[in-house]
Amino acid sequence: MVRARRLLGIWRQKDGGCAGGRMSAGKDGPVLAAVQQGVCGVGDSWKSRRIVLGRTKMEIKVGVWRREPAKQAGDLRCLWTWESSGERSRDTVALSPGVTAMLVLLPATMFHLLLVARSGPARLLGPPTYLPGLEELWSPQALLLLFIWLALQVALYLLPARKVAEGLELKDKSRLRYPINGFQALVLTALLVGLGVSAGLPLGALPEMLLPLAFATTLTSFIFSLLLYMKALAAPVSALAPGGNSGNCIYDFFLGRELNPRLGSFDFKYFCELRPGLIGWVFINLALLIQEAELRGSPSLAMWLVNAFQLLYVGDALWYEESVLTTMDIIHDGFGFMLAFGDLAWVPFTYSLQAQFLLYHPQPLGLPMALLICLIKVIGYYIFRGANSQKNTFRKNPSDPSVAGLETIPTATGRQLLVSGWWGMVRHPNYLGDLIMALAWSLPCGVSHLLPYFYLLYFTALLVHREARDEQQCLRKYGRAWQEYCKRVPYRIIPYVY
Ligand SMILES: NC(=O)C1=CN([C@@H]2O[C@H](COP(=O)(O)OP(=O)(O)OC[C@H]3O[C@@H](n4cnc5c(N)ncnc54)[C@H](OP(=O)(O)O)[C@@H]3O)[C@@H](O)[C@H]2O)C=CC1
Ligand SMILES: CC(C)CCC[C@@H](C)[C@H]1CC=C2C3=C(CC[C@@]21C)[C@@]1(C)CC[C@H](O)C[C@@H]1CC3
């Protein structure tokens, strides 16, 4: 039991953490609220921070040295305990059993999608028509292919870059450097694959290998995350992520303990987020298109659209690679199973679902409908790129002529918030554009099945959750200015709806 005493209205723990200010005792107290909201993490020093406790926004003094995992086996909770005037109070965080379930559910969902996409009824919510045996899942060739792919992407990452960008300032005041050569990697991969195909590489056979490839990638992600977890045990406190250090090993394994795990200058998180999975997705789509051409004489219009739309999305992400350095995945989240599996397996094997569906369930698509879908894609991309570029330009150089005329709200940090232009329409115009594009990726698959709309549904949930997390962080960073922004721009993603 951690001992604590009360000092002039400030609660202080001898060993662990401390918080002061208006306090609520008992469950979900301020220390854990602060840690959960990413306001501070293990190793952070004593200072004033803003948190939201229940529905109340408050300012507390809090510092965290250590957290204790709950002692009972299998208990996914983390306790912070302090006492005053003989009374004991406890902060309890329920490290949701959901996390343990997610470790199984995420891969299970991915395999479910792969199986139903090739089944006759293709029912998103129904069971797959058969379950593959281990002999169908395990293939040394698939594992070899995966390692060749990863090695190729590592080699391309290590090639001289047109630019080396600096990341945001870290806790220890240093900045990491990142090569900006993702687009170059995409082009060189395309050239190498093109050469391979003209020399007889059977790319059209890839769809037959999707199941064993997904299995090999899932196994690799588990082992990789385990290695990352062990590596983080030796990392200094300043290198740890705020979210993934509860002391509960399952929770930390899932969320990731270390913020920017590196081997020399090789950054695992940055590499995985943008290279093997994202580029792999494009080539899985291409393989599905080639196989459709082999089966039916030529690729369908629907398959062309899905390939072109998603290639544009991946090309855009790699062209504007530098902007990923300010996403919360890079600056805030640890690198654990969720991101490793998400980047390496989830992205290529579930984001290619529409093309998989089309290979096994050809859909007629007339020219007028195709044109309408292209228009939806163009509108989505226009909003997505317009919003992202406006913010990036403004963050880099607020006096750039393209953004200098926009209305802004000053914040205490010296940074400003855009309150007109795209960012005056809703608080996340880039998410709106992204969702419209997601709709355009599904529409070529027709409306007879729900399965091709899985991405749209999952992505909506992901972005709503992401928006809520970003909101908390902006409230912490910008306080009153953020509240003012929320008043001026009341809708989050969809004007007048949400
Ligand atoms: N396909 C996929 O699976 C996914 C795609 N995405 C896409 O990736 C892109 C990046 O998304 P994400 O990292 O979540 O978030 P954003 O690019 O939306 O960045 C949010 C940050 O922007 C800044 N900001 C917010 N409002 C304003 C404003 N009014 N004026 C100026 N700056 C503001 C704040 O940071 P600060 O003030 O510190 O600059 C805030 O933390 C998006 O386009 C998203 O759609 C994201 C996740 C998954
Ligand atoms: C498996 C889980 C349910 C969720 C895993 C989430 C990851 C797949 C995503 C987290 C943030 C991502 C971003 C992108 C791809 C998906 C992941 C890795 C982009 C690279 C997509 C292209 C955009 O232009 C930028 C995105 C940044 C965030």
mmCIF file of C-alpha atoms in Angstrom, residues 39-308:
data_model
loop_
_atom_site.group_PDB
_atom_site.id
_atom_site.type_symbol
_atom_site.label_atom_id
_atom_site.label_comp_id
_atom_site.label_asym_id
_atom_site.label_seq_id
_atom_site.Cartn_x
_atom_site.Cartn_y
_atom_site.Cartn_z
ATOM 1 C CA VAL A 39 -1.751 14.587 -19.912
ATOM 2 C CA CYS A 40 1.160 12.922 -18.185
ATOM 3 C CA GLY A 41 2.813 9.545 -17.987
ATOM 4 C CA VAL A 42 5.214 7.573 -15.883
ATOM 5 C CA GLY A 43 8.292 9.651 -15.216
ATOM 6 C CA ASP A 44 6.597 13.035 -15.655
ATOM 7 C CA SER A 45 7.343 15.711 -13.135
ATOM 8 C CA TRP A 46 5.017 17.610 -10.820
ATOM 9 C CA LYS A 47 3.211 20.374 -12.635
ATOM 10 C CA SER A 48 -0.192 21.887 -13.372
ATOM 11 C CA ARG A 49 -2.243 20.116 -16.019
ATOM 12 C CA ARG A 50 -5.797 20.262 -17.300
ATOM 13 C CA ILE A 51 -7.904 17.144 -17.151
ATOM 14 C CA VAL A 52 -11.526 16.167 -17.585
ATOM 15 C CA LEU A 53 -12.882 14.165 -14.675
ATOM 16 C CA GLY A 54 -16.328 12.788 -15.366
ATOM 17 C CA ARG A 55 -17.986 15.804 -16.959
ATOM 18 C CA THR A 56 -15.886 18.333 -15.069
ATOM 19 C CA LYS A 57 -12.909 20.077 -16.603
ATOM 20 C CA MET A 58 -10.352 20.843 -13.934
ATOM 21 C CA GLU A 59 -6.802 21.925 -13.409
ATOM 22 C CA ILE A 60 -4.739 19.749 -11.099
ATOM 23 C CA LYS A 61 -1.142 19.432 -10.120
ATOM 24 C CA VAL A 62 0.008 15.980 -10.914
ATOM 25 C CA GLY A 63 3.213 14.047 -11.306
ATOM 26 C CA VAL A 64 3.676 10.356 -11.879
ATOM 27 C CA TRP A 65 6.597 8.226 -10.919
ATOM 28 C CA ARG A 66 5.264 4.719 -10.985
ATOM 29 C CA ARG A 67 2.026 2.833 -11.267
ATOM 30 C CA GLU A 68 1.161 -0.479 -9.733
ATOM 31 C CA PRO A 69 -0.534 -3.210 -11.655
ATOM 32 C CA ALA A 70 -3.311 -4.902 -9.706
ATOM 33 C CA LYS A 71 -1.957 -7.921 -7.964
ATOM 34 C CA GLN A 72 -4.642 -10.510 -8.694
ATOM 35 C CA ALA A 73 -3.848 -12.699 -11.646
ATOM 36 C CA GLY A 74 -5.884 -11.813 -14.702
ATOM 37 C CA ASP A 75 -7.152 -8.592 -13.109
ATOM 38 C CA LEU A 76 -6.864 -5.937 -15.780
ATOM 39 C CA ARG A 77 -6.754 -2.995 -13.458
ATOM 40 C CA CYS A 78 -4.161 -0.621 -12.276
ATOM 41 C CA LEU A 79 -4.389 0.985 -8.859
ATOM 42 C CA TRP A 80 -3.197 4.261 -7.542
ATOM 43 C CA THR A 81 -3.705 4.606 -3.828
ATOM 44 C CA TRP A 82 -3.151 7.463 -1.447
ATOM 45 C CA GLU A 83 -4.419 8.293 1.985
ATOM 46 C CA SER A 84 -5.175 11.321 4.100
ATOM 47 C CA SER A 85 -6.369 11.831 7.672
ATOM 48 C CA GLY A 86 -6.623 8.084 8.007
ATOM 49 C CA GLU A 87 -8.909 7.831 4.968
ATOM 50 C CA ARG A 88 -7.732 5.928 1.949
ATOM 51 C CA SER A 89 -8.581 6.915 -1.585
ATOM 52 C CA ARG A 90 -7.918 4.967 -4.651
ATOM 53 C CA ASP A 91 -7.656 5.740 -8.339
ATOM 54 C CA THR A 92 -8.634 2.681 -10.276
ATOM 55 C CA VAL A 93 -8.263 2.303 -13.959
ATOM 56 C CA ALA A 94 -10.099 -0.563 -15.505
ATOM 57 C CA LEU A 95 -7.685 -1.721 -18.156
ATOM 58 C CA SER A 96 -10.601 -2.963 -20.112
ATOM 59 C CA PRO A 97 -10.701 -6.693 -20.693
ATOM 60 C CA GLY A 98 -11.558 -5.371 -24.147
ATOM 61 C CA VAL A 99 -7.839 -5.095 -24.806
ATOM 62 C CA THR A 100 -7.313 -8.820 -24.283
ATOM 63 C CA ALA A 101 -10.329 -9.500 -26.467
ATOM 64 C CA MET A 102 -8.928 -7.187 -29.178
ATOM 65 C CA LEU A 103 -5.738 -9.255 -29.360
ATOM 66 C CA VAL A 104 -7.883 -12.119 -30.596
ATOM 67 C CA LEU A 105 -10.714 -10.194 -32.242
ATOM 68 C CA LEU A 106 -8.603 -8.068 -34.593
ATOM 69 C CA PRO A 107 -6.855 -11.008 -36.308
ATOM 70 C CA ALA A 108 -10.109 -13.024 -36.180
ATOM 71 C CA THR A 109 -11.982 -10.191 -37.933
ATOM 72 C CA MET A 110 -9.284 -9.933 -40.577
ATOM 73 C CA PHE A 111 -9.455 -13.696 -41.320
ATOM 74 C CA HIS A 112 -13.238 -13.570 -41.280
ATOM 75 C CA LEU A 113 -13.179 -10.837 -43.933
ATOM 76 C CA LEU A 114 -10.647 -12.714 -46.070
ATOM 77 C CA LEU A 115 -12.758 -15.854 -45.911
ATOM 78 C CA VAL A 116 -16.165 -14.310 -46.533
ATOM 79 C CA ALA A 117 -14.854 -12.192 -49.407
ATOM 80 C CA ARG A 118 -14.134 -15.385 -51.357
ATOM 81 C CA SER A 119 -17.247 -17.244 -50.237
ATOM 82 C CA GLY A 120 -20.367 -17.377 -52.410
ATOM 83 C CA PRO A 121 -22.803 -15.550 -50.091
ATOM 84 C CA ALA A 122 -20.125 -12.977 -49.007
ATOM 85 C CA ARG A 123 -22.084 -12.135 -45.855
ATOM 86 C CA LEU A 124 -20.299 -9.698 -43.580
ATOM 87 C CA LEU A 125 -22.366 -10.751 -40.595
ATOM 88 C CA GLY A 126 -22.723 -14.435 -41.372
ATOM 89 C CA PRO A 127 -20.185 -17.179 -40.650
ATOM 90 C CA PRO A 128 -17.649 -18.042 -43.350
ATOM 91 C CA THR A 129 -18.731 -21.040 -45.408
ATOM 92 C CA TYR A 130 -15.667 -23.031 -44.282
ATOM 93 C CA LEU A 131 -12.824 -22.767 -41.810
ATOM 94 C CA PRO A 132 -9.341 -23.388 -43.197
ATOM 95 C CA GLY A 133 -7.099 -25.968 -41.566
ATOM 96 C CA LEU A 134 -3.592 -25.155 -40.408
ATOM 97 C CA GLU A 135 -2.166 -26.656 -43.603
ATOM 98 C CA GLU A 136 -4.019 -23.983 -45.580
ATOM 99 C CA LEU A 137 -2.826 -21.175 -43.342
ATOM 100 C CA TRP A 138 0.767 -22.110 -42.801
ATOM 101 C CA SER A 139 3.073 -21.869 -45.781
ATOM 102 C CA PRO A 140 6.873 -21.420 -45.623
ATOM 103 C CA GLN A 141 6.704 -19.812 -49.088
ATOM 104 C CA ALA A 142 4.311 -17.161 -47.776
ATOM 105 C CA LEU A 143 6.631 -16.459 -44.850
ATOM 106 C CA LEU A 144 9.582 -16.227 -47.235
ATOM 107 C CA LEU A 145 7.650 -13.876 -49.520
ATOM 108 C CA LEU A 146 6.768 -11.686 -46.533
ATOM 109 C CA PHE A 147 10.397 -11.471 -45.415
ATOM 110 C CA ILE A 148 11.562 -10.655 -48.962
ATOM 111 C CA TRP A 149 8.932 -7.890 -49.067
ATOM 112 C CA LEU A 150 9.966 -6.494 -45.682
ATOM 113 C CA ALA A 151 13.657 -6.647 -46.635
ATOM 114 C CA LEU A 152 12.942 -4.818 -49.900
ATOM 115 C CA GLN A 153 11.047 -2.065 -48.075
ATOM 116 C CA VAL A 154 13.809 -1.742 -45.456
ATOM 117 C CA ALA A 155 16.390 -1.426 -48.250
ATOM 118 C CA LEU A 156 14.310 1.273 -49.991
ATOM 119 C CA TYR A 157 13.858 3.118 -46.687
ATOM 120 C CA LEU A 158 17.633 3.170 -46.231
ATOM 121 C CA LEU A 159 18.318 4.657 -49.676
ATOM 122 C CA PRO A 160 19.405 8.312 -49.705
ATOM 123 C CA ALA A 161 16.355 10.537 -49.210
ATOM 124 C CA ARG A 162 15.447 13.768 -51.037
ATOM 125 C CA LYS A 163 14.925 15.294 -47.607
ATOM 126 C CA VAL A 164 15.465 14.447 -43.946
ATOM 127 C CA ALA A 165 12.735 15.955 -41.760
ATOM 128 C CA GLU A 166 12.814 16.645 -38.046
ATOM 129 C CA GLY A 167 10.005 15.379 -35.811
ATOM 130 C CA LEU A 168 8.380 17.356 -33.009
ATOM 131 C CA GLU A 169 10.353 18.093 -29.861
ATOM 132 C CA LEU A 170 10.479 15.122 -27.475
ATOM 133 C CA LYS A 171 10.315 15.135 -23.653
ATOM 134 C CA ASP A 172 14.108 15.297 -23.429
ATOM 135 C CA LYS A 173 14.059 18.310 -25.822
ATOM 136 C CA SER A 174 15.665 16.345 -28.645
ATOM 137 C CA ARG A 175 14.154 15.890 -32.123
ATOM 138 C CA LEU A 176 14.324 12.717 -34.197
ATOM 139 C CA ARG A 177 15.186 12.780 -37.873
ATOM 140 C CA TYR A 178 13.178 10.919 -40.525
ATOM 141 C CA PRO A 179 13.994 10.199 -44.181
ATOM 142 C CA ILE A 180 11.377 11.490 -46.618
ATOM 143 C CA ASN A 181 11.625 8.927 -49.397
ATOM 144 C CA GLY A 182 8.315 7.044 -49.206
ATOM 145 C CA PHE A 183 7.092 8.096 -52.639
ATOM 146 C CA GLN A 184 10.460 7.120 -54.090
ATOM 147 C CA ALA A 185 10.016 3.692 -52.417
ATOM 148 C CA LEU A 186 6.586 3.314 -54.063
ATOM 149 C CA VAL A 187 7.945 4.184 -57.520
ATOM 150 C CA LEU A 188 10.992 1.920 -57.158
ATOM 151 C CA THR A 189 8.807 -0.946 -55.911
ATOM 152 C CA ALA A 190 6.537 -0.465 -58.931
ATOM 153 C CA LEU A 191 9.575 -0.564 -61.236
ATOM 154 C CA LEU A 192 10.953 -3.708 -59.591
ATOM 155 C CA VAL A 193 7.570 -5.470 -59.625
ATOM 156 C CA GLY A 194 7.069 -4.380 -63.259
ATOM 157 C CA LEU A 195 10.466 -5.855 -64.183
ATOM 158 C CA GLY A 196 9.607 -9.000 -62.241
ATOM 159 C CA VAL A 197 6.257 -9.423 -64.001
ATOM 160 C CA SER A 198 7.826 -8.942 -67.435
ATOM 161 C CA ALA A 199 10.395 -11.600 -66.481
ATOM 162 C CA GLY A 200 7.579 -14.020 -65.590
ATOM 163 C CA LEU A 201 6.852 -13.274 -61.901
ATOM 164 C CA PRO A 202 3.323 -14.662 -61.405
ATOM 165 C CA LEU A 203 1.783 -11.658 -59.601
ATOM 166 C CA GLY A 204 -1.696 -12.939 -60.510
ATOM 167 C CA ALA A 205 -1.058 -15.920 -58.215
ATOM 168 C CA LEU A 206 -0.836 -13.664 -55.165
ATOM 169 C CA PRO A 207 -4.597 -13.700 -54.394
ATOM 170 C CA GLU A 208 -4.347 -17.482 -53.897
ATOM 171 C CA MET A 209 -1.697 -16.833 -51.250
ATOM 172 C CA LEU A 210 -3.594 -14.156 -49.321
ATOM 173 C CA LEU A 211 -4.655 -16.472 -46.486
ATOM 174 C CA PRO A 212 -1.186 -17.900 -45.736
ATOM 175 C CA LEU A 213 0.361 -14.467 -46.257
ATOM 176 C CA ALA A 214 -2.056 -12.926 -43.747
ATOM 177 C CA PHE A 215 -1.281 -15.747 -41.328
ATOM 178 C CA ALA A 216 2.490 -15.253 -41.678
ATOM 179 C CA THR A 217 2.056 -11.481 -41.226
ATOM 180 C CA THR A 218 -0.070 -11.955 -38.105
ATOM 181 C CA LEU A 219 2.500 -14.302 -36.552
ATOM 182 C CA THR A 220 5.273 -11.886 -37.460
ATOM 183 C CA SER A 221 3.342 -8.966 -35.907
ATOM 184 C CA PHE A 222 2.918 -10.886 -32.640
ATOM 185 C CA ILE A 223 6.605 -11.781 -32.440
ATOM 186 C CA PHE A 224 7.655 -8.287 -33.507
ATOM 187 C CA SER A 225 5.421 -6.679 -30.832
ATOM 188 C CA LEU A 226 6.859 -9.019 -28.218
ATOM 189 C CA LEU A 227 10.383 -7.928 -29.205
ATOM 190 C CA LEU A 228 9.292 -4.287 -29.065
ATOM 191 C CA TYR A 229 7.840 -4.862 -25.590
ATOM 192 C CA MET A 230 11.113 -6.399 -24.388
ATOM 193 C CA LYS A 231 13.172 -3.666 -25.987
ATOM 194 C CA ALA A 232 11.090 -1.084 -24.112
ATOM 195 C CA LEU A 233 12.010 -2.698 -20.771
ATOM 196 C CA ALA A 234 15.501 -1.293 -21.250
ATOM 197 C CA ALA A 235 14.364 2.093 -22.585
ATOM 198 C CA PRO A 236 14.808 5.249 -20.485
ATOM 199 C CA VAL A 237 11.683 6.704 -18.892
ATOM 200 C CA SER A 238 11.787 9.696 -21.242
ATOM 201 C CA ALA A 239 11.431 7.334 -24.230
ATOM 202 C CA LEU A 240 8.188 5.773 -22.988
ATOM 203 C CA ALA A 241 4.727 6.573 -24.373
ATOM 204 C CA PRO A 242 2.149 8.104 -22.040
ATOM 205 C CA GLY A 243 -0.487 5.465 -22.781
ATOM 206 C CA GLY A 244 1.227 2.097 -22.758
ATOM 207 C CA ASN A 245 2.892 1.942 -19.368
ATOM 208 C CA SER A 246 0.223 0.793 -16.964
ATOM 209 C CA GLY A 247 2.316 -2.048 -15.571
ATOM 210 C CA ASN A 248 -0.217 -4.518 -16.932
ATOM 211 C CA CYS A 249 1.732 -6.481 -19.482
ATOM 212 C CA ILE A 250 -1.189 -7.375 -21.774
ATOM 213 C CA TYR A 251 -2.394 -3.803 -21.915
ATOM 214 C CA ASP A 252 1.119 -2.437 -22.482
ATOM 215 C CA PHE A 253 1.894 -5.105 -25.081
ATOM 216 C CA PHE A 254 -1.225 -4.032 -26.969
ATOM 217 C CA LEU A 255 -0.778 -0.263 -26.792
ATOM 218 C CA GLY A 256 3.018 -0.217 -26.944
ATOM 219 C CA ARG A 257 5.422 0.984 -24.294
ATOM 220 C CA GLU A 258 8.049 2.836 -26.258
ATOM 221 C CA LEU A 259 7.140 5.954 -28.214
ATOM 222 C CA ASN A 260 9.717 5.819 -30.985
ATOM 223 C CA PRO A 261 11.525 2.471 -30.934
ATOM 224 C CA ARG A 262 14.626 2.683 -33.090
ATOM 225 C CA LEU A 263 17.658 0.655 -34.030
ATOM 226 C CA GLY A 264 20.296 3.282 -34.754
ATOM 227 C CA SER A 265 18.500 5.737 -37.003
ATOM 228 C CA PHE A 266 15.976 3.140 -38.248
ATOM 229 C CA ASP A 267 12.577 4.097 -36.852
ATOM 230 C CA PHE A 268 10.289 1.045 -36.620
ATOM 231 C CA LYS A 269 7.011 2.900 -36.107
ATOM 232 C CA TYR A 270 7.506 5.432 -38.899
ATOM 233 C CA PHE A 271 8.706 2.682 -41.254
ATOM 234 C CA CYS A 272 5.755 0.382 -40.516
ATOM 235 C CA GLU A 273 3.114 3.113 -40.657
ATOM 236 C CA LEU A 274 3.896 4.112 -44.240
ATOM 237 C CA ARG A 275 5.838 1.405 -46.050
ATOM 238 C CA PRO A 276 5.289 -2.374 -46.038
ATOM 239 C CA GLY A 277 1.535 -2.382 -45.345
ATOM 240 C CA LEU A 278 0.492 0.703 -47.255
ATOM 241 C CA ILE A 279 2.572 -0.145 -50.356
ATOM 242 C CA GLY A 280 1.630 -3.829 -49.957
ATOM 243 C CA TRP A 281 -2.065 -2.861 -50.131
ATOM 244 C CA VAL A 282 -1.554 -1.312 -53.606
ATOM 245 C CA PHE A 283 0.224 -4.409 -54.927
ATOM 246 C CA ILE A 284 -2.374 -6.794 -53.494
ATOM 247 C CA ASN A 285 -5.003 -4.719 -55.336
ATOM 248 C CA LEU A 286 -2.935 -4.908 -58.518
ATOM 249 C CA ALA A 287 -2.566 -8.682 -58.187
ATOM 250 C CA LEU A 288 -6.341 -8.983 -57.810
ATOM 251 C CA LEU A 289 -6.804 -6.871 -60.945
ATOM 252 C CA ILE A 290 -4.343 -9.050 -62.902
ATOM 253 C CA GLN A 291 -6.056 -12.215 -61.735
ATOM 254 C CA GLU A 292 -9.430 -10.830 -62.735
ATOM 255 C CA ALA A 293 -8.011 -10.105 -66.206
ATOM 256 C CA GLU A 294 -6.675 -13.680 -66.388
ATOM 257 C CA LEU A 295 -10.041 -15.115 -65.348
ATOM 258 C CA ARG A 296 -12.374 -12.914 -67.378
ATOM 259 C CA GLY A 297 -10.286 -11.567 -70.238
ATOM 260 C CA SER A 298 -10.011 -8.025 -68.872
ATOM 261 C CA PRO A 299 -10.379 -6.238 -65.538
ATOM 262 C CA SER A 300 -13.848 -4.869 -64.798
ATOM 263 C CA LEU A 301 -14.538 -1.149 -64.659
ATOM 264 C CA ALA A 302 -15.319 -1.514 -60.941
ATOM 265 C CA MET A 303 -11.907 -3.134 -60.332
ATOM 266 C CA TRP A 304 -10.161 -0.345 -62.274
ATOM 267 C CA LEU A 305 -11.889 2.307 -60.157
ATOM 268 C CA VAL A 306 -11.079 0.631 -56.835
ATOM 269 C CA ASN A 307 -7.430 0.222 -57.884
ATOM 270 C CA ALA A 308 -7.109 3.792 -59.138
#
